[in-house]
Amino acid sequence: MFPTPIERTSAPTQALYKVALPVFLILWLLPLIAVAVTSVRSAGDITSGNYWGWPTSFNLVENYTAIFENTPIGKYILNSFRVTIPTVIGAVALSCMTGFALAVYKFKGNLLLFFMFVAGNFVPFQILMVPVRDLTLQLGMYNTISGLALFHIAFQTGFCTLFMRNFIKALPVELIEAARVEGVSEVRIFWYVVLPLMKPAIAALSVLIFTFIWNDYFWATVLTQGADTQPITAGLYSLNGQWVAAWHLVSAGSIVAAMPPVLMFFAMQKHFIAGLTLGAVK
């Protein structure tokens, strides 16, 4: 059997793919590899300018112990959890209810209200920086954990509503109609019929929002200051100014800061993938 024209065309493409994939993967991972290697370098390597060469010694325990003993990084991480967890709970809970209302009920202005939720995602944060900061000052919420969490909930609810509304739209409407025929109230329909079917979407959305908020740097620096309220992203920047040349300690702090969202993704990987792919294949 002779190869078909499609097979002859795909052979060079597959060969190029097999060569290009490892190359681009290494290029994509190169900054992370550089940070990881720098985090175990000695102070002597940094002082002598050995930024890219092989470390003369591996100070894994010393560097990672120093950032917890000599810096308030533990407080920064705690602040990140105090901001991120309430934001995930609040944004996902609100979006489940708003998504249910916009997907199930047909009323005048439904589409307009949905577009208002979506439109908020297209406004650049830089435009909102000054009015949001002034609003936090007027409300007495500037430089507070609760203020930062509430504004994150407000900003993330639009995207979450878009996600949940489209997910609920894809659910069989016959389930809701059957429950209504049986005389089940709308609240119980939401709680006992729709919500259990939304668990994969809730898991996927929770991972996404957790990662977004944990890695947020813009609002963390605009709305907070000081170790008592700043999350880890803003805290690392302040440590960067504190350690003028201690890039090995800053790199170690960056690796520690990146661990919670990575661990959450792997813990929720099964549910995350199920939530993203649900409905893709009938």
Tab-separated table of C-alpha atoms in Angstrom:
chain	number	residue	atom	x	y	z
A	1	MET	CA	0.000	0.000	0.000
A	2	PHE	CA	1.303	3.426	-0.958
A	3	PRO	CA	0.890	6.331	1.499
A	4	THR	CA	-1.967	8.687	0.746
A	5	PRO	CA	-1.293	12.405	0.043
A	6	ILE	CA	-2.547	13.229	3.545
A	7	GLU	CA	-0.128	10.739	5.095
A	8	ARG	CA	2.753	12.097	2.996
A	9	THR	CA	1.901	15.614	4.126
A	10	SER	CA	1.464	14.705	7.773
A	11	ALA	CA	4.785	12.840	8.054
A	12	PRO	CA	6.981	15.989	7.825
A	13	THR	CA	4.534	17.820	10.065
A	14	GLN	CA	4.738	15.125	12.725
A	15	ALA	CA	8.539	15.112	12.546
A	16	LEU	CA	8.619	18.900	12.947
A	17	TYR	CA	6.197	18.644	15.844
A	18	LYS	CA	8.338	16.064	17.644
A	19	VAL	CA	11.413	18.286	17.278
A	20	ALA	CA	9.767	21.629	18.015
A	21	LEU	CA	7.732	20.536	21.057
A	22	PRO	CA	10.710	19.798	23.367
A	23	VAL	CA	12.485	22.963	22.208
A	24	PHE	CA	9.537	25.248	22.919
A	25	LEU	CA	8.808	23.409	26.168
A	26	ILE	CA	12.351	24.106	27.399
A	27	LEU	CA	12.100	27.757	26.319
A	28	TRP	CA	8.798	28.095	28.159
A	29	LEU	CA	10.205	26.480	31.320
A	30	LEU	CA	13.567	28.300	31.167
A	31	PRO	CA	12.560	31.246	33.430
A	32	LEU	CA	11.104	28.864	36.022
A	33	ILE	CA	14.215	26.670	35.863
A	34	ALA	CA	16.423	29.754	36.297
A	35	VAL	CA	14.443	30.862	39.371
A	36	ALA	CA	14.563	27.357	40.860
A	37	VAL	CA	18.330	27.085	40.364
A	38	THR	CA	18.913	30.594	41.727
A	39	SER	CA	16.879	29.741	44.829
A	40	VAL	CA	19.492	27.158	45.882
A	41	ARG	CA	22.579	29.255	45.079
A	42	SER	CA	24.876	30.594	47.775
A	43	ALA	CA	25.296	34.290	48.521
A	44	GLY	CA	28.846	34.003	47.174
A	45	ASP	CA	27.558	33.032	43.725
A	46	ILE	CA	25.307	36.091	43.616
A	47	THR	CA	28.081	38.401	44.810
A	48	SER	CA	30.561	37.061	42.256
A	49	GLY	CA	28.053	37.432	39.407
A	50	ASN	CA	27.471	33.717	38.875
A	51	TYR	CA	23.834	34.122	37.842
A	52	TRP	CA	23.645	31.580	35.011
A	53	GLY	CA	26.507	29.207	35.689
A	54	TRP	CA	26.385	26.013	37.706
A	55	PRO	CA	26.064	26.758	41.465
A	56	THR	CA	29.231	26.251	43.461
A	57	SER	CA	27.099	24.869	46.299
A	58	PHE	CA	23.464	23.958	46.816
A	59	ASN	CA	22.031	25.812	49.819
A	60	LEU	CA	18.527	24.405	49.635
A	61	VAL	CA	17.821	24.166	53.350
A	62	GLU	CA	19.679	27.365	54.271
A	63	ASN	CA	17.935	29.600	51.722
A	64	TYR	CA	14.426	28.303	52.291
A	65	THR	CA	14.875	28.427	56.056
A	66	ALA	CA	16.214	31.986	55.903
A	67	ILE	CA	13.169	33.419	54.154
A	68	PHE	CA	10.917	32.188	56.966
A	69	GLU	CA	13.263	33.157	59.796
A	70	ASN	CA	14.429	36.561	58.554
A	71	THR	CA	11.390	37.875	56.665
A	72	PRO	CA	7.608	38.185	57.223
A	73	ILE	CA	6.866	35.875	54.275
A	74	GLY	CA	4.741	33.637	56.516
A	75	LYS	CA	2.464	36.600	57.269
A	76	TYR	CA	2.276	37.456	53.564
A	77	ILE	CA	1.206	33.895	52.723
A	78	LEU	CA	-1.417	33.966	55.485
A	79	ASN	CA	-2.745	37.255	54.089
A	80	SER	CA	-3.024	35.677	50.643
A	81	PHE	CA	-5.139	32.854	52.052
A	82	ARG	CA	-7.279	35.365	53.983
A	83	VAL	CA	-7.969	37.214	50.716
A	84	THR	CA	-8.164	34.309	48.272
A	85	ILE	CA	-10.414	31.845	50.118
A	86	PRO	CA	-13.260	34.330	50.879
A	87	THR	CA	-13.013	35.625	47.311
A	88	VAL	CA	-13.390	32.147	45.830
A	89	ILE	CA	-16.327	31.326	48.101
A	90	GLY	CA	-18.058	34.663	47.542
A	91	ALA	CA	-17.563	34.917	43.780
A	92	VAL	CA	-18.529	31.288	43.090
A	93	ALA	CA	-21.586	31.438	45.383
A	94	LEU	CA	-22.879	34.658	43.816
A	95	SER	CA	-22.210	33.433	40.277
A	96	CYS	CA	-24.107	30.186	40.918
A	97	MET	CA	-27.193	32.170	41.865
A	98	THR	CA	-26.896	34.835	39.160
A	99	GLY	CA	-26.026	32.226	36.542
A	100	PHE	CA	-29.097	30.198	37.527
A	101	ALA	CA	-31.357	33.249	37.315
A	102	LEU	CA	-30.008	34.387	33.941
A	103	ALA	CA	-30.050	30.877	32.443
A	104	VAL	CA	-33.413	29.599	33.669
A	105	TYR	CA	-35.720	32.601	33.921
A	106	LYS	CA	-36.887	34.575	30.900
A	107	PHE	CA	-37.631	38.188	31.787
A	108	LYS	CA	-37.335	41.586	30.165
A	109	GLY	CA	-33.765	42.823	30.307
A	110	ASN	CA	-32.272	39.351	30.839
A	111	LEU	CA	-29.841	39.659	27.949
A	112	LEU	CA	-28.972	43.261	28.817
A	113	LEU	CA	-28.203	42.289	32.410
A	114	PHE	CA	-26.053	39.414	31.211
A	115	PHE	CA	-24.124	41.735	28.889
A	116	MET	CA	-23.525	44.091	31.816
A	117	PHE	CA	-21.882	41.266	33.748
A	118	VAL	CA	-19.746	40.393	30.732
A	119	ALA	CA	-18.876	44.006	29.863
A	120	GLY	CA	-17.189	44.504	33.218
A	121	ASN	CA	-14.497	42.025	32.205
A	122	PHE	CA	-13.411	44.251	29.314
A	123	VAL	CA	-12.705	47.366	31.387
A	124	PRO	CA	-8.926	47.709	31.977
A	125	PHE	CA	-8.038	47.683	35.656
A	126	GLN	CA	-5.730	50.661	35.161
A	127	ILE	CA	-8.758	52.843	34.370
A	128	LEU	CA	-10.458	51.752	37.594
A	129	MET	CA	-7.391	52.198	39.797
A	130	VAL	CA	-8.027	55.784	40.952
A	131	PRO	CA	-11.830	55.585	41.521
A	132	VAL	CA	-11.548	52.223	43.293
A	133	ARG	CA	-8.787	53.497	45.568
A	134	ASP	CA	-10.791	56.646	46.360
A	135	LEU	CA	-13.860	54.522	47.106
A	136	THR	CA	-11.928	52.326	49.539
A	137	LEU	CA	-10.669	55.439	51.331
A	138	GLN	CA	-14.199	56.851	51.602
A	139	LEU	CA	-15.576	53.557	52.917
A	140	GLY	CA	-12.707	53.104	55.361
A	141	MET	CA	-11.660	49.859	53.638
A	142	TYR	CA	-8.273	50.914	52.349
A	143	ASN	CA	-5.385	48.728	53.498
A	144	THR	CA	-7.692	46.043	54.897
A	145	ILE	CA	-8.014	42.353	54.101
A	146	SER	CA	-11.803	42.566	53.911
A	147	GLY	CA	-11.691	45.520	51.512
A	148	LEU	CA	-9.343	43.739	49.119
A	149	ALA	CA	-11.425	40.550	49.269
A	150	LEU	CA	-14.710	42.399	48.644
A	151	PHE	CA	-13.352	44.213	45.609
A	152	HIS	CA	-11.953	40.963	44.233
A	153	ILE	CA	-15.396	39.393	44.645
A	154	ALA	CA	-16.962	42.302	42.773
A	155	PHE	CA	-14.463	42.101	39.911
A	156	GLN	CA	-14.557	38.312	39.560
A	157	THR	CA	-18.331	37.851	39.755
A	158	GLY	CA	-18.789	39.003	36.139
A	159	PHE	CA	-16.505	36.340	34.692
A	160	CYS	CA	-17.902	33.696	37.059
A	161	THR	CA	-21.464	34.571	36.043
A	162	LEU	CA	-20.561	34.187	32.371
A	163	PHE	CA	-19.054	30.783	33.124
A	164	MET	CA	-21.956	29.538	35.252
A	165	ARG	CA	-24.734	30.920	33.067
A	166	ASN	CA	-23.388	29.145	29.987
A	167	PHE	CA	-22.905	25.933	31.975
A	168	ILE	CA	-26.470	25.938	33.336
A	169	LYS	CA	-27.811	26.757	29.861
A	170	ALA	CA	-26.371	23.443	28.651
A	171	LEU	CA	-28.163	21.399	31.342
A	172	PRO	CA	-31.340	19.492	30.351
A	173	VAL	CA	-34.264	21.850	30.882
A	174	GLU	CA	-36.539	18.805	31.295
A	175	LEU	CA	-35.140	18.233	34.790
A	176	ILE	CA	-36.262	21.661	35.944
A	177	GLU	CA	-39.648	21.362	34.258
A	178	ALA	CA	-40.241	17.960	35.835
A	179	ALA	CA	-39.431	19.351	39.282
A	180	ARG	CA	-41.842	22.241	38.748
A	181	VAL	CA	-44.605	19.830	37.719
A	182	GLU	CA	-44.037	17.975	41.005
A	183	GLY	CA	-44.552	21.243	42.875
A	184	VAL	CA	-40.952	21.762	43.983
A	185	SER	CA	-40.141	25.374	44.884
A	186	GLU	CA	-37.580	27.349	42.862
A	187	VAL	CA	-35.172	27.469	45.799
A	188	ARG	CA	-35.274	23.688	46.208
A	189	ILE	CA	-34.896	23.229	42.442
A	190	PHE	CA	-31.713	25.281	42.568
A	191	TRP	CA	-30.383	23.546	45.684
A	192	TYR	CA	-31.326	19.921	45.011
A	193	VAL	CA	-31.552	19.687	41.209
A	194	VAL	CA	-29.239	22.221	39.577
A	195	LEU	CA	-26.484	22.671	42.171
A	196	PRO	CA	-25.440	18.977	42.316
A	197	LEU	CA	-25.024	19.004	38.525
A	198	MET	CA	-22.810	22.086	38.803
A	199	LYS	CA	-20.130	20.461	40.968
A	200	PRO	CA	-17.606	19.951	38.109
A	201	ALA	CA	-18.087	23.561	36.997
A	202	ILE	CA	-17.749	24.822	40.573
A	203	ALA	CA	-14.511	22.878	41.007
A	204	ALA	CA	-13.053	24.156	37.726
A	205	LEU	CA	-14.069	27.738	38.445
A	206	SER	CA	-12.701	27.570	41.997
A	207	VAL	CA	-9.273	26.529	40.715
A	208	LEU	CA	-9.264	29.339	38.139
A	209	ILE	CA	-10.343	32.043	40.586
A	210	PHE	CA	-7.944	30.796	43.264
A	211	THR	CA	-5.073	31.089	40.788
A	212	PHE	CA	-6.182	34.530	39.538
A	213	ILE	CA	-6.498	36.024	43.011
A	214	TRP	CA	-3.410	34.382	44.480
A	215	ASN	CA	-1.268	35.697	41.610
A	216	ASP	CA	-2.835	39.164	41.592
A	217	TYR	CA	-0.248	41.892	41.967
A	218	PHE	CA	-2.024	45.003	40.690
A	219	TRP	CA	-4.787	45.352	43.289
A	220	ALA	CA	-2.538	43.991	46.029
A	221	THR	CA	-0.236	47.002	45.609
A	222	VAL	CA	-3.024	49.532	44.942
A	223	LEU	CA	-5.293	48.681	47.894
A	224	THR	CA	-2.860	47.452	50.574
A	225	GLN	CA	0.454	48.376	52.116
A	226	GLY	CA	2.536	46.809	54.842
A	227	ALA	CA	3.061	43.254	56.034
A	228	ASP	CA	-0.178	43.206	58.033
A	229	THR	CA	-2.407	43.287	54.942
A	230	GLN	CA	-0.339	42.727	51.800
A	231	PRO	CA	-0.603	39.349	50.006
A	232	ILE	CA	2.440	37.367	48.976
A	233	THR	CA	2.740	38.937	45.501
A	234	ALA	CA	3.107	42.449	46.886
A	235	GLY	CA	5.174	41.123	49.768
A	236	LEU	CA	7.748	39.611	47.427
A	237	TYR	CA	8.207	42.989	45.768
A	238	SER	CA	8.916	44.604	49.127
A	239	LEU	CA	11.385	41.838	49.931
A	240	ASN	CA	13.054	42.532	46.611
A	241	GLY	CA	13.677	46.074	47.778
A	242	GLN	CA	14.815	44.853	51.181
A	243	TRP	CA	17.380	42.422	49.777
A	244	VAL	CA	19.223	44.533	47.237
A	245	ALA	CA	21.412	41.715	45.928
A	246	ALA	CA	19.990	38.610	47.651
A	247	TRP	CA	18.374	37.204	44.528
A	248	HIS	CA	18.770	33.677	45.857
A	249	LEU	CA	16.422	34.496	48.758
A	250	VAL	CA	13.957	36.352	46.533
A	251	SER	CA	13.905	33.358	44.177
A	252	ALA	CA	13.302	30.999	47.095
A	253	GLY	CA	10.394	33.184	48.208
A	254	SER	CA	8.968	33.109	44.678
A	255	ILE	CA	9.036	29.305	44.621
A	256	VAL	CA	7.284	29.148	47.994
A	257	ALA	CA	4.663	31.652	46.803
A	258	ALA	CA	3.937	29.574	43.686
A	259	MET	CA	3.342	26.325	45.560
A	260	PRO	CA	-0.283	26.774	46.870
A	261	PRO	CA	-1.963	27.269	43.451
A	262	VAL	CA	0.148	24.464	41.968
A	263	LEU	CA	-0.816	22.089	44.776
A	264	MET	CA	-4.474	23.068	44.481
A	265	PHE	CA	-4.436	22.417	40.743
A	266	PHE	CA	-3.000	18.924	41.183
A	267	ALA	CA	-5.419	18.198	44.035
A	268	MET	CA	-8.388	19.302	41.904
A	269	GLN	CA	-7.004	18.211	38.527
A	270	LYS	CA	-9.623	15.526	37.920
A	271	HIS	CA	-12.546	17.829	38.709
A	272	PHE	CA	-10.917	20.766	36.892
A	273	ILE	CA	-10.564	18.881	33.609
A	274	ALA	CA	-14.046	17.388	33.964
A	275	GLY	CA	-15.525	20.849	34.467
A	276	LEU	CA	-13.802	22.319	31.446
A	277	THR	CA	-14.637	19.440	29.103
A	278	LEU	CA	-18.164	18.701	30.292
A	279	GLY	CA	-20.498	19.157	27.351
A	280	ALA	CA	-17.721	19.067	24.775
A	281	VAL	CA	-18.780	15.574	23.654
A	282	LYS	CA	-22.406	14.549	23.439
